[in-house]
Amino acid sequence: DELFVPYGQGNIFFRHYNAKDLKQQFLSTQLAFDPGTKFAYSGLSTVGLSKVIEKVYGQSFTKVMKEKIFSPLGIEEYQWLPNIGSGEAGADWGLRLTSRDMGKFGLMWLNKGQYNGTQIVGEEWLNELRKSKFYSYEMGYGLHFWQVFNVENGVAAVGIGEQYIVAIPNKNAVIVTTAGNYETRSRPV
């Protein structure tokens, strides 16, 4: 679980971070458990999703994100760090945003997928991501987002180094934290 296991050479994160062919790394990695039986966080699943997005749209994952998500949110200044092996942007890590731009994601979640009157993601998808069957420690996980256990309909994006975006609908609030805690264990929200 990325919240409690420090990153190191034994962690699968580094295997795909150093892989020269991310698609092949995703396709050749064995599942840790039978689907639907247990939960184990894996950033490699996000890499796999990025490859599906590239196939569907016929362009790079980063271009799709810019066109479909970042531009409608008014996010212009960002950086996506490359994986060492492939040189590709790390779909599961390495996105650098300002706190203000991170907050725009939270506002979009609070507003049922809309930002400044534009529907960016479907409300149905937002409803589904709050229905995790898998809970790890104090948080559930589904559709690449964490559900905040003690907050009704709360949802969070959790990044390496203790980066958090937390949307709390019943309080109409968004909390953003940025940090650089890469060497010690993170704590759940």
mmCIF file of C-alpha atoms in Angstrom:
data_model
loop_
_atom_site.group_PDB
_atom_site.id
_atom_site.type_symbol
_atom_site.label_atom_id
_atom_site.label_comp_id
_atom_site.label_asym_id
_atom_site.label_seq_id
_atom_site.Cartn_x
_atom_site.Cartn_y
_atom_site.Cartn_z
ATOM 1 C CA ASP A 1 0.000 0.000 0.000
ATOM 2 C CA GLU A 2 1.561 3.287 -1.047
ATOM 3 C CA LEU A 3 0.572 4.939 2.228
ATOM 4 C CA PHE A 4 2.543 2.608 4.463
ATOM 5 C CA VAL A 5 5.255 0.913 2.402
ATOM 6 C CA PRO A 6 8.279 3.097 1.727
ATOM 7 C CA TYR A 7 9.439 3.121 -1.872
ATOM 8 C CA GLY A 8 12.629 1.173 -2.446
ATOM 9 C CA GLN A 9 14.227 -1.186 -4.949
ATOM 10 C CA GLY A 10 12.009 -4.052 -3.747
ATOM 11 C CA ASN A 11 8.832 -2.118 -4.473
ATOM 12 C CA ILE A 12 7.147 -2.768 -7.831
ATOM 13 C CA PHE A 13 7.102 1.014 -8.359
ATOM 14 C CA PHE A 14 10.770 0.914 -9.245
ATOM 15 C CA ARG A 15 10.355 -2.001 -11.651
ATOM 16 C CA HIS A 16 8.075 -0.059 -13.944
ATOM 17 C CA TYR A 17 9.797 3.248 -13.253
ATOM 18 C CA ASN A 18 12.936 1.739 -14.791
ATOM 19 C CA ALA A 19 11.162 -0.271 -17.535
ATOM 20 C CA LYS A 20 12.011 0.654 -21.110
ATOM 21 C CA ASP A 21 8.587 -0.497 -22.384
ATOM 22 C CA LEU A 22 5.765 0.420 -19.979
ATOM 23 C CA LYS A 23 3.053 -1.321 -21.994
ATOM 24 C CA GLN A 24 5.019 -4.572 -21.981
ATOM 25 C CA GLN A 25 5.770 -4.187 -18.269
ATOM 26 C CA PHE A 26 2.053 -3.808 -17.563
ATOM 27 C CA LEU A 27 1.045 -6.767 -19.751
ATOM 28 C CA SER A 28 3.705 -9.092 -18.336
ATOM 29 C CA THR A 29 3.143 -8.367 -14.632
ATOM 30 C CA GLN A 30 1.261 -11.087 -12.769
ATOM 31 C CA LEU A 31 -1.701 -10.174 -10.569
ATOM 32 C CA ALA A 32 -0.990 -10.386 -6.849
ATOM 33 C CA PHE A 33 -4.491 -11.761 -6.122
ATOM 34 C CA ASP A 34 -7.502 -13.054 -8.019
ATOM 35 C CA PRO A 35 -9.561 -10.085 -9.287
ATOM 36 C CA GLY A 36 -12.102 -8.875 -6.744
ATOM 37 C CA THR A 37 -10.689 -10.814 -3.783
ATOM 38 C CA LYS A 38 -8.108 -8.542 -2.132
ATOM 39 C CA PHE A 39 -6.731 -5.051 -2.472
ATOM 40 C CA ALA A 40 -3.137 -4.024 -3.042
ATOM 41 C CA TYR A 41 -2.288 -0.602 -4.411
ATOM 42 C CA SER A 42 -0.362 -0.676 -7.673
ATOM 43 C CA GLY A 43 0.599 2.363 -9.708
ATOM 44 C CA LEU A 44 1.146 -0.005 -12.616
ATOM 45 C CA SER A 45 -2.647 -0.256 -13.013
ATOM 46 C CA THR A 46 -2.675 3.484 -13.732
ATOM 47 C CA VAL A 47 0.061 2.959 -16.313
ATOM 48 C CA GLY A 48 -2.144 0.305 -17.948
ATOM 49 C CA LEU A 49 -5.094 2.697 -17.979
ATOM 50 C CA SER A 50 -2.926 5.365 -19.622
ATOM 51 C CA LYS A 51 -2.074 2.888 -22.398
ATOM 52 C CA VAL A 52 -5.780 2.201 -22.978
ATOM 53 C CA ILE A 53 -6.419 5.962 -23.166
ATOM 54 C CA GLU A 54 -3.616 6.329 -25.725
ATOM 55 C CA LYS A 55 -5.111 3.544 -27.857
ATOM 56 C CA VAL A 56 -8.644 4.989 -27.708
ATOM 57 C CA TYR A 57 -7.606 8.589 -28.496
ATOM 58 C CA GLY A 58 -4.676 7.842 -30.813
ATOM 59 C CA GLN A 59 -2.388 10.278 -29.020
ATOM 60 C CA SER A 60 -0.205 10.414 -25.935
ATOM 61 C CA PHE A 61 -1.762 10.228 -22.492
ATOM 62 C CA THR A 62 -0.336 13.653 -21.619
ATOM 63 C CA LYS A 63 -1.946 15.266 -24.694
ATOM 64 C CA VAL A 64 -5.310 13.727 -23.806
ATOM 65 C CA MET A 65 -4.984 14.978 -20.220
ATOM 66 C CA LYS A 66 -4.113 18.462 -21.455
ATOM 67 C CA GLU A 67 -7.053 18.595 -23.871
ATOM 68 C CA LYS A 68 -9.738 16.869 -21.789
ATOM 69 C CA ILE A 69 -8.818 17.824 -18.214
ATOM 70 C CA PHE A 70 -6.130 20.480 -17.765
ATOM 71 C CA SER A 71 -7.295 23.026 -20.364
ATOM 72 C CA PRO A 72 -10.957 22.964 -19.225
ATOM 73 C CA LEU A 73 -9.725 23.438 -15.638
ATOM 74 C CA GLY A 74 -7.571 26.390 -16.712
ATOM 75 C CA ILE A 75 -4.368 24.560 -15.753
ATOM 76 C CA GLU A 76 -1.535 25.856 -17.905
ATOM 77 C CA GLU A 77 1.598 25.512 -15.785
ATOM 78 C CA TYR A 78 2.417 21.937 -14.829
ATOM 79 C CA GLN A 79 5.196 19.421 -15.171
ATOM 80 C CA TRP A 80 5.058 15.676 -15.695
ATOM 81 C CA LEU A 81 8.288 13.962 -14.706
ATOM 82 C CA PRO A 82 9.500 11.143 -16.986
ATOM 83 C CA ASN A 83 10.142 7.541 -16.026
ATOM 84 C CA ILE A 84 13.853 6.758 -16.197
ATOM 85 C CA GLY A 85 13.581 3.684 -18.422
ATOM 86 C CA SER A 86 11.054 4.746 -21.064
ATOM 87 C CA GLY A 87 11.318 8.521 -20.851
ATOM 88 C CA GLU A 88 7.498 8.629 -20.863
ATOM 89 C CA ALA A 89 5.528 10.710 -18.396
ATOM 90 C CA GLY A 90 4.685 8.701 -15.310
ATOM 91 C CA ALA A 91 0.900 8.369 -15.447
ATOM 92 C CA ASP A 92 0.936 7.086 -11.872
ATOM 93 C CA TRP A 93 3.350 9.623 -10.419
ATOM 94 C CA GLY A 94 5.381 12.725 -11.171
ATOM 95 C CA LEU A 95 2.646 15.238 -11.991
ATOM 96 C CA ARG A 96 3.591 18.574 -10.484
ATOM 97 C CA LEU A 97 0.812 21.111 -10.009
ATOM 98 C CA THR A 98 0.442 24.259 -7.950
ATOM 99 C CA SER A 99 -1.756 24.037 -4.863
ATOM 100 C CA ARG A 100 -4.271 26.308 -6.595
ATOM 101 C CA ASP A 101 -4.485 23.966 -9.588
ATOM 102 C CA MET A 102 -4.780 20.923 -7.332
ATOM 103 C CA GLY A 103 -7.718 22.693 -5.705
ATOM 104 C CA LYS A 104 -9.437 22.969 -9.092
ATOM 105 C CA PHE A 105 -9.677 19.172 -9.171
ATOM 106 C CA GLY A 106 -11.339 19.230 -5.747
ATOM 107 C CA LEU A 107 -13.794 21.934 -6.844
ATOM 108 C CA MET A 108 -14.665 19.877 -9.914
ATOM 109 C CA TRP A 109 -15.402 16.880 -7.671
ATOM 110 C CA LEU A 110 -17.596 19.014 -5.384
ATOM 111 C CA ASN A 111 -19.498 20.346 -8.397
ATOM 112 C CA LYS A 112 -20.382 16.920 -9.810
ATOM 113 C CA GLY A 113 -17.734 16.988 -12.522
ATOM 114 C CA GLN A 114 -18.245 20.622 -13.557
ATOM 115 C CA TYR A 115 -15.812 23.511 -13.401
ATOM 116 C CA ASN A 116 -16.834 27.058 -14.372
ATOM 117 C CA GLY A 117 -20.009 25.697 -15.981
ATOM 118 C CA THR A 118 -18.213 23.105 -18.143
ATOM 119 C CA GLN A 119 -18.845 19.392 -17.587
ATOM 120 C CA ILE A 120 -15.367 17.830 -17.514
ATOM 121 C CA VAL A 121 -16.047 14.360 -16.118
ATOM 122 C CA GLY A 122 -19.356 12.554 -15.784
ATOM 123 C CA GLU A 123 -21.316 12.804 -12.561
ATOM 124 C CA GLU A 124 -21.997 9.052 -12.810
ATOM 125 C CA TRP A 125 -18.258 8.343 -12.690
ATOM 126 C CA LEU A 126 -17.843 10.512 -9.585
ATOM 127 C CA ASN A 127 -20.685 8.639 -7.894
ATOM 128 C CA GLU A 128 -19.067 5.285 -8.735
ATOM 129 C CA LEU A 129 -15.658 6.208 -7.376
ATOM 130 C CA ARG A 130 -17.195 6.721 -3.942
ATOM 131 C CA LYS A 131 -18.399 3.086 -3.777
ATOM 132 C CA SER A 132 -15.247 1.124 -2.976
ATOM 133 C CA LYS A 133 -15.546 -2.456 -1.826
ATOM 134 C CA PHE A 134 -11.909 -2.452 -0.755
ATOM 135 C CA TYR A 135 -10.675 -0.698 2.344
ATOM 136 C CA SER A 136 -7.087 -0.331 3.426
ATOM 137 C CA TYR A 137 -6.470 1.151 6.831
ATOM 138 C CA GLU A 138 -8.831 4.132 7.128
ATOM 139 C CA MET A 139 -9.549 4.647 3.433
ATOM 140 C CA GLY A 140 -11.290 2.842 0.594
ATOM 141 C CA TYR A 141 -9.989 2.754 -2.954
ATOM 142 C CA GLY A 142 -11.811 2.672 -6.255
ATOM 143 C CA LEU A 143 -11.319 3.917 -9.813
ATOM 144 C CA HIS A 144 -7.877 5.301 -8.912
ATOM 145 C CA PHE A 145 -9.122 7.467 -6.036
ATOM 146 C CA TRP A 146 -9.255 7.068 -2.274
ATOM 147 C CA GLN A 147 -12.486 7.348 -0.296
ATOM 148 C CA VAL A 148 -12.127 9.061 3.048
ATOM 149 C CA PHE A 149 -13.678 6.576 5.476
ATOM 150 C CA ASN A 150 -14.937 8.970 8.164
ATOM 151 C CA VAL A 151 -16.252 11.608 5.744
ATOM 152 C CA GLU A 152 -19.548 10.946 3.967
ATOM 153 C CA ASN A 153 -18.871 10.909 0.201
ATOM 154 C CA GLY A 154 -15.368 12.273 0.818
ATOM 155 C CA VAL A 155 -12.865 11.534 -1.914
ATOM 156 C CA ALA A 156 -9.124 12.081 -2.103
ATOM 157 C CA ALA A 157 -6.247 11.971 -4.527
ATOM 158 C CA VAL A 158 -3.122 10.879 -2.686
ATOM 159 C CA GLY A 159 0.312 11.335 -4.190
ATOM 160 C CA ILE A 160 3.782 10.225 -3.289
ATOM 161 C CA GLY A 161 5.461 12.431 -0.712
ATOM 162 C CA GLU A 162 2.175 13.334 1.027
ATOM 163 C CA GLN A 163 0.436 15.274 -1.713
ATOM 164 C CA TYR A 164 -3.311 15.347 -1.009
ATOM 165 C CA ILE A 165 -6.468 16.712 -2.583
ATOM 166 C CA VAL A 166 -9.484 16.016 -0.367
ATOM 167 C CA ALA A 167 -13.033 16.978 -1.312
ATOM 168 C CA ILE A 168 -15.620 17.014 1.489
ATOM 169 C CA PRO A 169 -19.063 17.490 -0.096
ATOM 170 C CA ASN A 170 -21.126 17.793 3.108
ATOM 171 C CA LYS A 171 -18.902 20.720 4.181
ATOM 172 C CA ASN A 172 -18.522 22.136 0.649
ATOM 173 C CA ALA A 173 -14.776 22.112 1.274
ATOM 174 C CA VAL A 174 -11.576 21.192 -0.523
ATOM 175 C CA ILE A 175 -8.303 20.641 1.312
ATOM 176 C CA VAL A 176 -4.987 20.582 -0.541
ATOM 177 C CA THR A 177 -1.610 19.775 0.943
ATOM 178 C CA THR A 178 1.747 19.618 -0.741
ATOM 179 C CA ALA A 179 4.867 18.198 0.822
ATOM 180 C CA GLY A 180 8.145 16.572 0.005
ATOM 181 C CA ASN A 181 8.086 13.672 2.438
ATOM 182 C CA TYR A 182 9.623 11.043 0.146
ATOM 183 C CA GLU A 183 11.805 9.212 2.652
ATOM 184 C CA THR A 184 9.353 8.326 5.434
ATOM 185 C CA ARG A 185 6.040 6.560 5.593
ATOM 186 C CA SER A 186 3.014 8.629 4.664
ATOM 187 C CA ARG A 187 -0.014 8.757 6.918
ATOM 188 C CA PRO A 188 -3.591 8.501 5.650
ATOM 189 C CA VAL A 189 -5.761 11.617 5.610
#
